[in-house]
């Protein structure tokens, strides 16, 4: 469930719903490994992305290459988005959310699913309304969330 809110009175319910749909489409494209769909979701120029642990990538070519690399090297990925907040001001929208990520490597020799790994990333996605009225991704920034855990001795520690 999302917590959509308008910023400065400039965003209509229709705009917020359209931005939410564009945001969902972004994650759906990654889950499906659909680079063509991903390309249709981004603006044509002046885009940027920061994947957790990566430097800032700018320009459409670098951004699309980064997603191609992620998709080519990820056997399975699923996003469960929580804490979704949408703000719309004119032709710009901001979505913040927590990506609860479940991912896995190659399948085992017997065909069963490979080991799955969970992770948390806080993401900010910025959208701009294109000339045809479609909301397109302008920038994505993901930052890993440090979670408390226990080490082998049972003592609490911070880890990622």
Coordinates of N, CA, C and O in Angstrom, one line a residue:
X1 N 0.8 -1.2 0.0 CA 0.0 0.0 0.0 C 0.9 1.2 0.0 O 1.9 1.3 0.6
X2 N 0.5 2.2 -0.7 CA 1.3 3.4 -0.8 C 0.7 4.6 0.0 O -0.5 4.6 0.2
X3 N 1.5 5.5 0.4 CA 1.0 6.7 1.1 C 1.3 7.8 0.1 O 2.4 8.4 0.0
X4 N 0.3 8.1 -0.8 CA 0.5 9.2 -1.8 C 0.0 10.5 -1.2 O -1.0 10.6 -0.5
X5 N 0.9 11.5 -1.5 CA 0.5 12.8 -1.0 C 0.9 13.9 -2.1 O 1.8 13.7 -2.9
X6 N 0.1 14.9 -2.1 CA 0.4 16.0 -3.0 C 1.3 17.0 -2.4 O 1.3 17.3 -1.2
X7 N 2.2 17.6 -3.2 CA 3.1 18.6 -2.8 C 2.7 19.9 -3.3 O 2.5 20.1 -4.5
X8 N 2.5 20.9 -2.4 CA 2.2 22.2 -2.8 C 0.9 22.3 -3.5 O 0.7 23.3 -4.2
X9 N 0.0 21.4 -3.4 CA -1.3 21.4 -4.1 C -1.2 21.3 -5.6 O -2.2 21.4 -6.3
X10 N 0.0 21.0 -6.1 CA 0.1 21.0 -7.6 C -0.1 19.6 -8.2 O -0.3 19.5 -9.4
X11 N -0.2 18.6 -7.4 CA -0.4 17.2 -8.0 C -1.9 16.8 -7.8 O -2.4 16.8 -6.7
X12 N -2.5 16.4 -8.9 CA -3.8 15.8 -8.8 C -3.8 14.3 -8.5 O -2.7 13.7 -8.7
X13 N -4.9 13.8 -8.1 CA -5.0 12.4 -7.8 C -4.6 11.6 -9.1 O -3.9 10.6 -9.0
X14 N -5.0 12.0 -10.2 CA -4.7 11.4 -11.5 C -3.2 11.3 -11.7 O -2.7 10.3 -12.1
X15 N -2.5 12.5 -11.5 CA -1.1 12.5 -11.6 C -0.4 11.6 -10.7 O 0.5 10.8 -11.0
X16 N -0.8 11.6 -9.4 CA -0.2 10.7 -8.4 C -0.4 9.2 -8.8 O 0.6 8.4 -8.8
X17 N -1.6 8.9 -9.3 CA -1.8 7.5 -9.7 C -0.9 7.1 -10.9 O -0.4 6.0 -11.1
X18 N -0.8 8.1 -11.9 CA 0.1 7.8 -13.1 C 1.5 7.7 -12.7 O 2.2 6.8 -13.2
X19 N 2.0 8.4 -11.7 CA 3.4 8.3 -11.2 C 3.6 7.0 -10.5 O 4.6 6.3 -10.7
X20 N 2.6 6.6 -9.7 CA 2.7 5.3 -9.0 C 2.8 4.2 -10.0 O 3.5 3.2 -9.9
X21 N 2.0 4.3 -11.1 CA 2.0 3.2 -12.1 C 3.4 3.2 -12.8 O 3.9 2.1 -13.1
X22 N 3.9 4.4 -13.1 CA 5.2 4.4 -13.8 C 6.3 3.9 -12.9 O 7.2 3.2 -13.3
X23 N 6.2 4.1 -11.6 CA 7.2 3.6 -10.6 C 7.1 2.1 -10.5 O 8.1 1.4 -10.5
X24 N 5.9 1.6 -10.5 CA 5.7 0.1 -10.5 C 6.2 -0.5 -11.7 O 6.8 -1.6 -11.7
X25 N 6.0 0.1 -12.9 CA 6.5 -0.4 -14.2 C 8.0 -0.5 -14.2 O 8.6 -1.4 -14.8
X26 N 8.7 0.4 -13.5 CA 10.1 0.4 -13.4 C 10.6 -0.9 -12.8 O 11.5 -1.6 -13.3
X27 N 10.0 -1.2 -11.6 CA 10.4 -2.4 -10.9 C 10.0 -3.7 -11.6 O 10.7 -4.7 -11.6
X28 N 8.8 -3.6 -12.3 CA 8.3 -4.8 -13.0 C 9.3 -5.1 -14.2 O 9.6 -6.3 -14.4
X29 N 9.8 -4.1 -14.8 CA 10.8 -4.3 -15.9 C 12.0 -5.0 -15.5 O 12.6 -5.9 -16.1
X30 N 12.5 -4.6 -14.3 CA 13.7 -5.2 -13.8 C 13.5 -6.7 -13.4 O 14.2 -7.6 -13.7
X31 N 12.3 -6.9 -12.7 CA 12.0 -8.3 -12.4 C 11.9 -9.2 -13.6 O 12.3 -10.3 -13.5
X32 N 11.3 -8.7 -14.7 CA 11.2 -9.5 -15.9 C 12.5 -9.6 -16.7 O 12.5 -10.3 -17.7
X33 N 13.4 -8.7 -16.4 CA 14.7 -8.6 -17.2 C 14.4 -8.1 -18.5 O 15.0 -8.4 -19.5
X34 N 13.5 -7.1 -18.6 CA 13.0 -6.6 -19.9 C 13.7 -5.2 -20.2 O 13.1 -4.2 -19.8
X35 N 14.8 -5.3 -20.8 CA 15.6 -4.1 -21.1 C 14.8 -3.1 -22.0 O 14.9 -1.9 -21.9
X36 N 14.1 -3.7 -23.0 CA 13.3 -2.8 -23.9 C 12.3 -2.0 -23.2 O 12.1 -0.8 -23.4
X37 N 11.5 -2.7 -22.3 CA 10.5 -2.0 -21.5 C 11.2 -0.9 -20.6 O 10.7 0.2 -20.4
X38 N 12.4 -1.3 -20.0 CA 13.1 -0.4 -19.2 C 13.5 0.9 -20.0 O 13.3 2.0 -19.5
X39 N 13.9 0.7 -21.2 CA 14.3 1.9 -22.0 C 13.1 2.8 -22.3 O 13.3 4.0 -22.5
X40 N 11.9 2.2 -22.4 CA 10.7 3.1 -22.7 C 10.3 3.9 -21.5 O 9.6 4.8 -21.6
X41 N 10.8 3.5 -20.3 CA 10.4 4.2 -19.1 C 11.2 5.4 -18.7 O 10.8 6.2 -17.9
X42 N 12.4 5.5 -19.4 CA 13.3 6.6 -19.0 C 13.3 7.7 -20.0 O 13.0 7.5 -21.2
X43 N 13.6 8.9 -19.6 CA 13.7 10.1 -20.5 C 14.8 9.8 -21.4 O 15.7 9.0 -21.2
X44 N 14.9 10.5 -22.5 CA 15.9 10.3 -23.5 C 17.3 10.9 -23.2 O 18.3 10.4 -23.7
X45 N 17.3 11.9 -22.4 CA 18.6 12.5 -22.1 C 18.7 13.0 -20.6 O 17.6 13.0 -19.9
X46 N 19.8 13.4 -20.2 CA 20.0 14.0 -18.9 C 19.5 13.1 -17.7 O 18.9 13.6 -16.8
X47 N 19.7 11.8 -17.8 CA 19.2 10.9 -16.8 C 20.4 10.5 -15.9 O 21.6 10.6 -16.4
X48 N 20.1 10.0 -14.7 CA 21.2 9.5 -13.9 C 20.7 8.3 -13.0 O 19.5 8.2 -12.8
X49 N 21.6 7.5 -12.5 CA 21.3 6.4 -11.6 C 22.4 6.2 -10.7 O 23.6 6.4 -11.0
X50 N 22.0 5.8 -9.4 CA 23.0 5.4 -8.4 C 22.5 4.1 -7.9 O 21.4 4.1 -7.2
X51 N 23.1 3.0 -8.3 CA 22.8 1.7 -7.7 C 23.6 1.5 -6.4 O 24.7 2.1 -6.3
X52 N 23.0 0.8 -5.4 CA 23.8 0.7 -4.2 C 25.2 0.2 -4.4 O 25.5 -0.8 -5.1
X53 N 26.2 0.9 -3.9 CA 27.6 0.6 -4.0 C 28.2 1.0 -5.3 O 29.4 0.8 -5.5
X54 N 27.5 1.6 -6.3 CA 28.0 2.0 -7.5 C 28.2 3.6 -7.5 O 27.6 4.3 -6.7
X55 N 29.1 4.0 -8.4 CA 29.2 5.5 -8.6 C 28.0 6.0 -9.3 O 27.2 5.3 -9.9
X56 N 27.9 7.4 -9.4 CA 26.8 8.0 -10.2 C 27.1 7.7 -11.6 O 28.2 7.9 -12.1
X57 N 26.0 7.2 -12.3 CA 26.1 7.0 -13.8 C 25.2 8.0 -14.4 O 24.0 8.2 -14.0
X58 N 25.7 8.7 -15.4 CA 24.9 9.7 -16.1 C 24.8 9.4 -17.6 O 25.7 8.8 -18.2
X59 N 23.7 9.9 -18.2 CA 23.5 9.7 -19.6 C 22.8 8.4 -19.8 O 22.9 7.4 -19.1
X60 N 21.9 8.4 -20.8 CA 21.1 7.3 -21.1 C 21.9 6.0 -21.4 O 21.5 4.9 -21.0
X61 N 23.0 6.1 -22.2 CA 23.8 5.0 -22.5 C 24.3 4.2 -21.3 O 24.2 3.0 -21.1
X62 N 24.9 5.0 -20.4 CA 25.5 4.4 -19.1 C 24.4 3.8 -18.3 O 24.5 2.8 -17.7
X63 N 23.2 4.5 -18.2 CA 22.1 4.0 -17.3 C 21.6 2.7 -17.9 O 21.4 1.7 -17.1
X64 N 21.3 2.7 -19.2 CA 20.8 1.4 -19.8 C 21.8 0.3 -19.7 O 21.4 -0.8 -19.4
X65 N 23.1 0.6 -19.9 CA 24.1 -0.4 -19.7 C 24.1 -1.0 -18.3 O 24.3 -2.2 -18.1
X66 N 24.0 -0.2 -17.3 CA 24.0 -0.6 -15.9 C 22.8 -1.6 -15.7 O 23.0 -2.6 -15.0
X67 N 21.7 -1.3 -16.2 CA 20.5 -2.2 -16.0 C 20.7 -3.5 -16.8 O 20.4 -4.6 -16.4
X68 N 21.3 -3.4 -18.0 CA 21.6 -4.6 -18.8 C 22.6 -5.5 -18.0 O 22.4 -6.7 -18.0
X69 N 23.6 -4.9 -17.4 CA 24.5 -5.7 -16.6 C 23.8 -6.4 -15.4 O 24.0 -7.6 -15.1
X70 N 23.0 -5.6 -14.7 CA 22.2 -6.2 -13.6 C 21.3 -7.3 -14.0 O 21.3 -8.4 -13.4
X71 N 20.6 -7.1 -15.1 CA 19.7 -8.1 -15.6 C 20.4 -9.4 -16.1 O 20.0 -10.5 -15.8
X72 N 21.6 -9.2 -16.7 CA 22.3 -10.3 -17.2 C 22.9 -11.2 -16.1 O 23.2 -12.4 -16.3
X73 N 23.2 -10.5 -15.0 CA 23.9 -11.2 -13.9 C 23.0 -11.6 -12.7 O 23.5 -11.9 -11.6
X74 N 21.7 -11.4 -12.9 CA 20.7 -11.7 -11.8 C 19.8 -12.8 -12.3 O 18.9 -12.5 -13.2
X75 N 19.8 -14.0 -11.8 CA 18.9 -15.0 -12.2 C 17.5 -14.8 -11.8 O 16.6 -15.0 -12.5
X76 N 17.3 -14.2 -10.6 CA 16.0 -14.0 -10.0 C 16.0 -12.7 -9.2 O 16.9 -12.6 -8.4
X77 N 15.0 -11.9 -9.3 CA 14.9 -10.7 -8.4 C 13.4 -10.4 -8.3 O 12.7 -10.5 -9.3
X78 N 13.0 -10.0 -7.1 CA 11.7 -9.6 -6.8 C 11.7 -8.4 -5.8 O 12.5 -8.5 -4.9
X79 N 10.9 -7.4 -6.1 CA 10.9 -6.2 -5.2 C 9.5 -6.2 -4.5 O 8.5 -6.4 -5.2
X80 N 9.5 -6.0 -3.2 CA 8.4 -5.7 -2.5 C 8.5 -4.3 -1.9 O 9.4 -4.0 -1.1
X81 N 7.8 -3.3 -2.5 CA 7.9 -1.9 -2.2 C 7.1 -1.6 -0.9 O 5.9 -1.9 -0.9
X82 N 7.7 -0.9 0.0 CA 7.0 -0.4 1.2 C 7.4 1.0 1.4 O 8.3 1.5 0.8
X83 N 6.6 1.7 2.3 CA 6.9 3.1 2.7 C 6.9 4.0 1.4 O 7.7 4.9 1.3
X84 N 6.0 3.7 0.5 CA 6.0 4.4 -0.8 C 5.3 5.8 -0.6 O 4.2 5.8 0.0
X85 N 6.0 6.8 -0.9 CA 5.4 8.2 -0.8 C 5.6 8.9 -2.2 O 6.7 8.8 -2.7
X86 N 4.6 9.5 -2.7 CA 4.6 10.2 -4.0 C 4.3 11.6 -3.8 O 3.3 12.0 -3.1
X87 N 5.1 12.5 -4.3 CA 4.8 13.9 -4.3 C 4.9 14.4 -5.8 O 5.9 14.1 -6.5
X88 N 3.9 15.2 -6.2 CA 3.9 15.7 -7.5 C 3.8 17.3 -7.4 O 3.0 17.8 -6.7
X89 N 4.7 17.9 -8.2 CA 4.7 19.4 -8.2 C 4.9 19.7 -9.7 O 6.0 19.6 -10.3
X90 N 3.9 20.2 -10.3 CA 3.9 20.5 -11.8 C 4.2 19.3 -12.6 O 3.5 18.3 -12.5
X91 N 5.3 19.4 -13.4 CA 5.7 18.3 -14.3 C 6.8 17.4 -13.7 O 7.5 16.7 -14.4
X92 N 7.1 17.5 -12.4 CA 8.1 16.7 -11.7 C 7.4 16.0 -10.6 O 6.6 16.5 -9.9
X93 N 7.9 14.7 -10.4 CA 7.4 13.9 -9.3 C 8.5 13.2 -8.6 O 9.5 12.9 -9.2
X94 N 8.3 13.0 -7.3 CA 9.3 12.4 -6.4 C 8.7 11.2 -5.8 O 7.6 11.3 -5.2
X95 N 9.3 10.0 -5.9 CA 8.8 8.8 -5.2 C 9.9 8.3 -4.3 O 11.1 8.1 -4.8
X96 N 9.6 8.2 -3.0 CA 10.6 7.6 -2.1 C 9.9 6.3 -1.7 O 8.7 6.2 -1.5
X97 N 10.8 5.2 -1.5 CA 10.2 3.9 -1.1 C 11.4 3.1 -0.5 O 12.5 3.4 -0.6
X98 N 11.0 2.0 0.1 CA 11.9 1.0 0.6 C 11.8 -0.2 -0.3 O 10.6 -0.7 -0.5
X99 N 12.9 -0.6 -1.0 CA 12.9 -1.8 -1.8 C 13.3 -3.0 -0.9 O 14.4 -3.1 -0.4
X100 N 12.3 -3.9 -0.7 CA 12.6 -5.1 0.0 C 12.9 -6.1 -1.1 O 12.0 -6.5 -1.8
X101 N 14.1 -6.5 -1.2 CA 14.6 -7.2 -2.4 C 14.9 -8.7 -2.1 O 15.6 -8.9 -1.1
X102 N 14.3 -9.5 -2.9 CA 14.7 -11.0 -2.8 C 15.3 -11.3 -4.1 O 14.7 -11.1 -5.2
X103 N 16.6 -11.8 -4.1 CA 17.3 -12.1 -5.3 C 18.0 -13.5 -5.1 O 18.2 -13.9 -4.0
X104 N 18.3 -14.0 -6.3 CA 19.0 -15.3 -6.2 C 19.9 -15.5 -7.4 O 19.8 -14.9 -8.4
X105 N 20.8 -16.5 -7.2 CA 21.8 -16.8 -8.3 C 21.3 -17.9 -9.2 O 20.1 -18.2 -9.2
X106 N 22.1 -18.5 -9.9 CA 21.8 -19.6 -10.8 C 21.1 -20.8 -10.1 O 21.4 -21.0 -9.0
X107 N 20.3 -21.5 -10.9 CA 19.6 -22.6 -10.4 C 20.6 -23.7 -10.0 O 21.7 -23.8 -10.6
X108 N 20.2 -24.6 -9.1 CA 21.1 -25.7 -8.7 C 21.1 -26.7 -9.9 O 20.3 -26.7 -10.8
X109 N 22.1 -27.7 -9.8 CA 22.2 -28.7 -10.8 C 21.0 -29.5 -11.0 O 20.6 -30.0 -12.1
X110 N 20.2 -29.7 -9.9 CA 19.0 -30.5 -10.0 C 17.8 -29.7 -10.5 O 16.7 -30.2 -10.6
X111 N 18.0 -28.4 -10.9 CA 16.9 -27.6 -11.4 C 16.2 -26.8 -10.4 O 15.4 -25.9 -10.7
X112 N 16.5 -27.0 -9.1 CA 15.8 -26.3 -8.0 C 16.4 -24.8 -8.0 O 17.5 -24.6 -8.5
X113 N 15.6 -24.0 -7.3 CA 16.1 -22.6 -7.2 C 17.4 -22.5 -6.4 O 17.7 -23.2 -5.5
X114 N 18.2 -21.6 -6.9 CA 19.5 -21.3 -6.2 C 19.2 -20.6 -4.9 O 18.1 -20.3 -4.5
X115 N 20.3 -20.3 -4.1 CA 20.1 -19.6 -2.8 C 19.5 -18.2 -3.0 O 19.9 -17.5 -3.9
X116 N 18.6 -17.9 -2.2 CA 18.0 -16.5 -2.2 C 18.6 -15.7 -1.1 O 18.9 -16.1 0.0
X117 N 18.7 -14.4 -1.5 CA 19.3 -13.4 -0.6 C 18.3 -12.2 -0.4 O 17.8 -11.8 -1.5
X118 N 18.1 -11.8 0.8 CA 17.2 -10.6 1.0 C 18.0 -9.4 1.2 O 19.2 -9.5 1.7
X119 N 17.5 -8.2 0.9 CA 18.2 -7.0 1.2 C 17.2 -5.8 1.2 O 16.1 -5.9 0.7
X120 N 17.6 -4.8 1.9 CA 16.8 -3.5 1.9 C 17.6 -2.4 1.3 O 18.7 -2.2 1.6
X121 N 16.9 -1.7 0.5 CA 17.4 -0.5 -0.2 C 16.4 0.6 -0.1 O 15.2 0.4 -0.3
X122 N 16.8 1.8 0.3 CA 15.9 3.0 0.3 C 16.2 3.7 -1.0 O 17.3 3.9 -1.4
X123 N 15.1 3.9 -1.8 CA 15.2 4.5 -3.1 C 14.5 5.8 -3.3 O 13.4 6.0 -2.6
X124 N 15.0 6.6 -4.1 CA 14.4 7.9 -4.5 C 14.3 7.8 -6.0 O 15.4 7.7 -6.7
X125 N 13.1 7.9 -6.6 CA 12.9 7.9 -8.0 C 12.3 9.3 -8.4 O 11.3 9.7 -7.8
X126 N 12.9 10.0 -9.3 CA 12.4 11.3 -9.8 C 11.9 11.1 -11.2 O 12.6 10.5 -12.1
X127 N 10.7 11.6 -11.4 CA 10.0 11.5 -12.7 C 9.8 12.9 -13.3 O 9.6 13.8 -12.5
X128 N 9.8 13.0 -14.6 CA 9.4 14.2 -15.3 C 8.3 13.8 -16.3 O 8.3 12.8 -16.9
X129 N 7.3 14.7 -16.4 CA 6.3 14.5 -17.4 C 6.9 14.8 -18.8 O 7.4 15.9 -19.0
X130 N 6.8 13.9 -19.7 CA 7.4 14.0 -21.1 C 6.4 14.9 -21.9 O 5.3 15.2 -21.5
X131 N 6.9 15.3 -23.1 CA 6.0 16.2 -23.9 C 4.7 15.6 -24.3 O 3.8 16.3 -24.6
X132 N 4.6 14.3 -24.3 CA 3.4 13.6 -24.6 C 2.5 13.3 -23.4 O 1.5 12.7 -23.5
X133 N 2.9 13.8 -22.2 CA 2.2 13.7 -21.0 C 2.5 12.4 -20.2 O 1.9 12.2 -19.1
X134 N 3.4 11.6 -20.7 CA 3.8 10.4 -20.0 C 4.9 10.7 -18.9 O 5.8 11.4 -19.2
X135 N 4.7 10.1 -17.7 CA 5.7 10.2 -16.7 C 6.9 9.3 -17.0 O 6.7 8.1 -17.1
X136 N 8.1 9.8 -17.1 CA 9.3 9.1 -17.4 C 10.3 9.3 -16.2 O 10.4 10.3 -15.6
X137 N 11.1 8.2 -16.0 CA 12.2 8.3 -15.0 C 13.3 9.3 -15.4 O 13.8 9.2 -16.5
X138 N 13.6 10.1 -14.5 CA 14.7 11.1 -14.7 C 15.9 10.7 -14.0 O 17.0 10.7 -14.4
X139 N 15.7 10.1 -12.7 CA 16.8 9.7 -11.9 C 16.3 8.7 -10.9 O 15.2 8.7 -10.4
X140 N 17.2 7.7 -10.6 CA 17.0 6.7 -9.6 C 18.2 6.7 -8.7 O 19.3 6.7 -9.2
X141 N 18.0 6.7 -7.4 CA 19.1 6.6 -6.4 C 18.7 5.6 -5.4 O 17.7 5.7 -4.7
X142 N 19.5 4.6 -5.3 CA 19.3 3.5 -4.2 C 20.4 3.5 -3.3 O 21.6 3.5 -3.6
X143 N 20.1 3.4 -2.0 CA 21.1 3.3 -0.9 C 20.8 2.2 0.0 O 19.6 2.0 0.4
X144 N 21.8 1.3 0.3 CA 21.5 0.2 1.1 C 21.2 0.6 2.5 O 21.6 1.6 3.0
X145 N 20.3 -0.2 3.2 CA 19.9 0.1 4.6 C 20.8 -0.9 5.4 O 20.8 -2.1 5.2
X146 N 21.5 -0.3 6.4 CA 22.2 -1.1 7.4 C 21.2 -1.6 8.4 O 20.4 -0.9 9.0
X147 N 21.3 -2.9 8.6 CA 20.4 -3.5 9.6 C 21.2 -4.1 10.7 O 22.3 -4.6 10.5
X148 N 20.6 -4.1 11.9 CA 21.3 -4.8 13.0 C 21.2 -6.3 12.9 O 20.1 -6.8 12.5
X149 N 22.2 -7.0 13.2 CA 22.2 -8.4 13.2 C 23.1 -8.9 14.3 O 23.6 -8.2 15.2
X150 N 23.3 -10.2 14.3 CA 24.1 -10.8 15.4 C 25.3 -11.5 14.7 O 25.2 -12.1 13.6
X151 N 26.5 -11.4 15.3 CA 27.6 -12.1 14.8 C 27.6 -13.5 15.3 O 26.7 -13.9 16.0
X152 N 28.6 -14.3 15.0 CA 28.7 -15.7 15.5 C 28.7 -15.9 17.0 O 28.3 -16.9 17.5
X153 N 29.1 -14.9 17.7 CA 29.2 -14.9 19.2 C 27.9 -14.5 19.8 O 27.8 -14.4 21.0
X154 N 26.9 -14.1 19.0 CA 25.6 -13.7 19.5 C 25.6 -12.2 19.9 O 24.6 -11.8 20.5
X155 N 26.6 -11.5 19.6 CA 26.7 -10.1 19.9 C 26.1 -9.3 18.7 O 26.3 -9.6 17.6
X156 N 25.4 -8.2 19.1 CA 24.8 -7.4 18.0 C 25.8 -6.6 17.3 O 26.8 -6.2 17.9
X157 N 25.6 -6.5 16.0 CA 26.5 -5.7 15.2 C 25.7 -5.1 14.0 O 24.6 -5.5 13.7
X158 N 26.3 -4.1 13.4 CA 25.7 -3.5 12.2 C 26.3 -4.1 11.0 O 27.4 -4.4 11.0
X159 N 25.4 -4.4 10.0 CA 25.9 -5.0 8.8 C 25.1 -4.6 7.7 O 24.1 -3.9 7.8
X160 N 25.4 -5.0 6.4 CA 24.7 -4.5 5.3 C 24.3 -5.6 4.5 O 24.4 -6.2 3.6

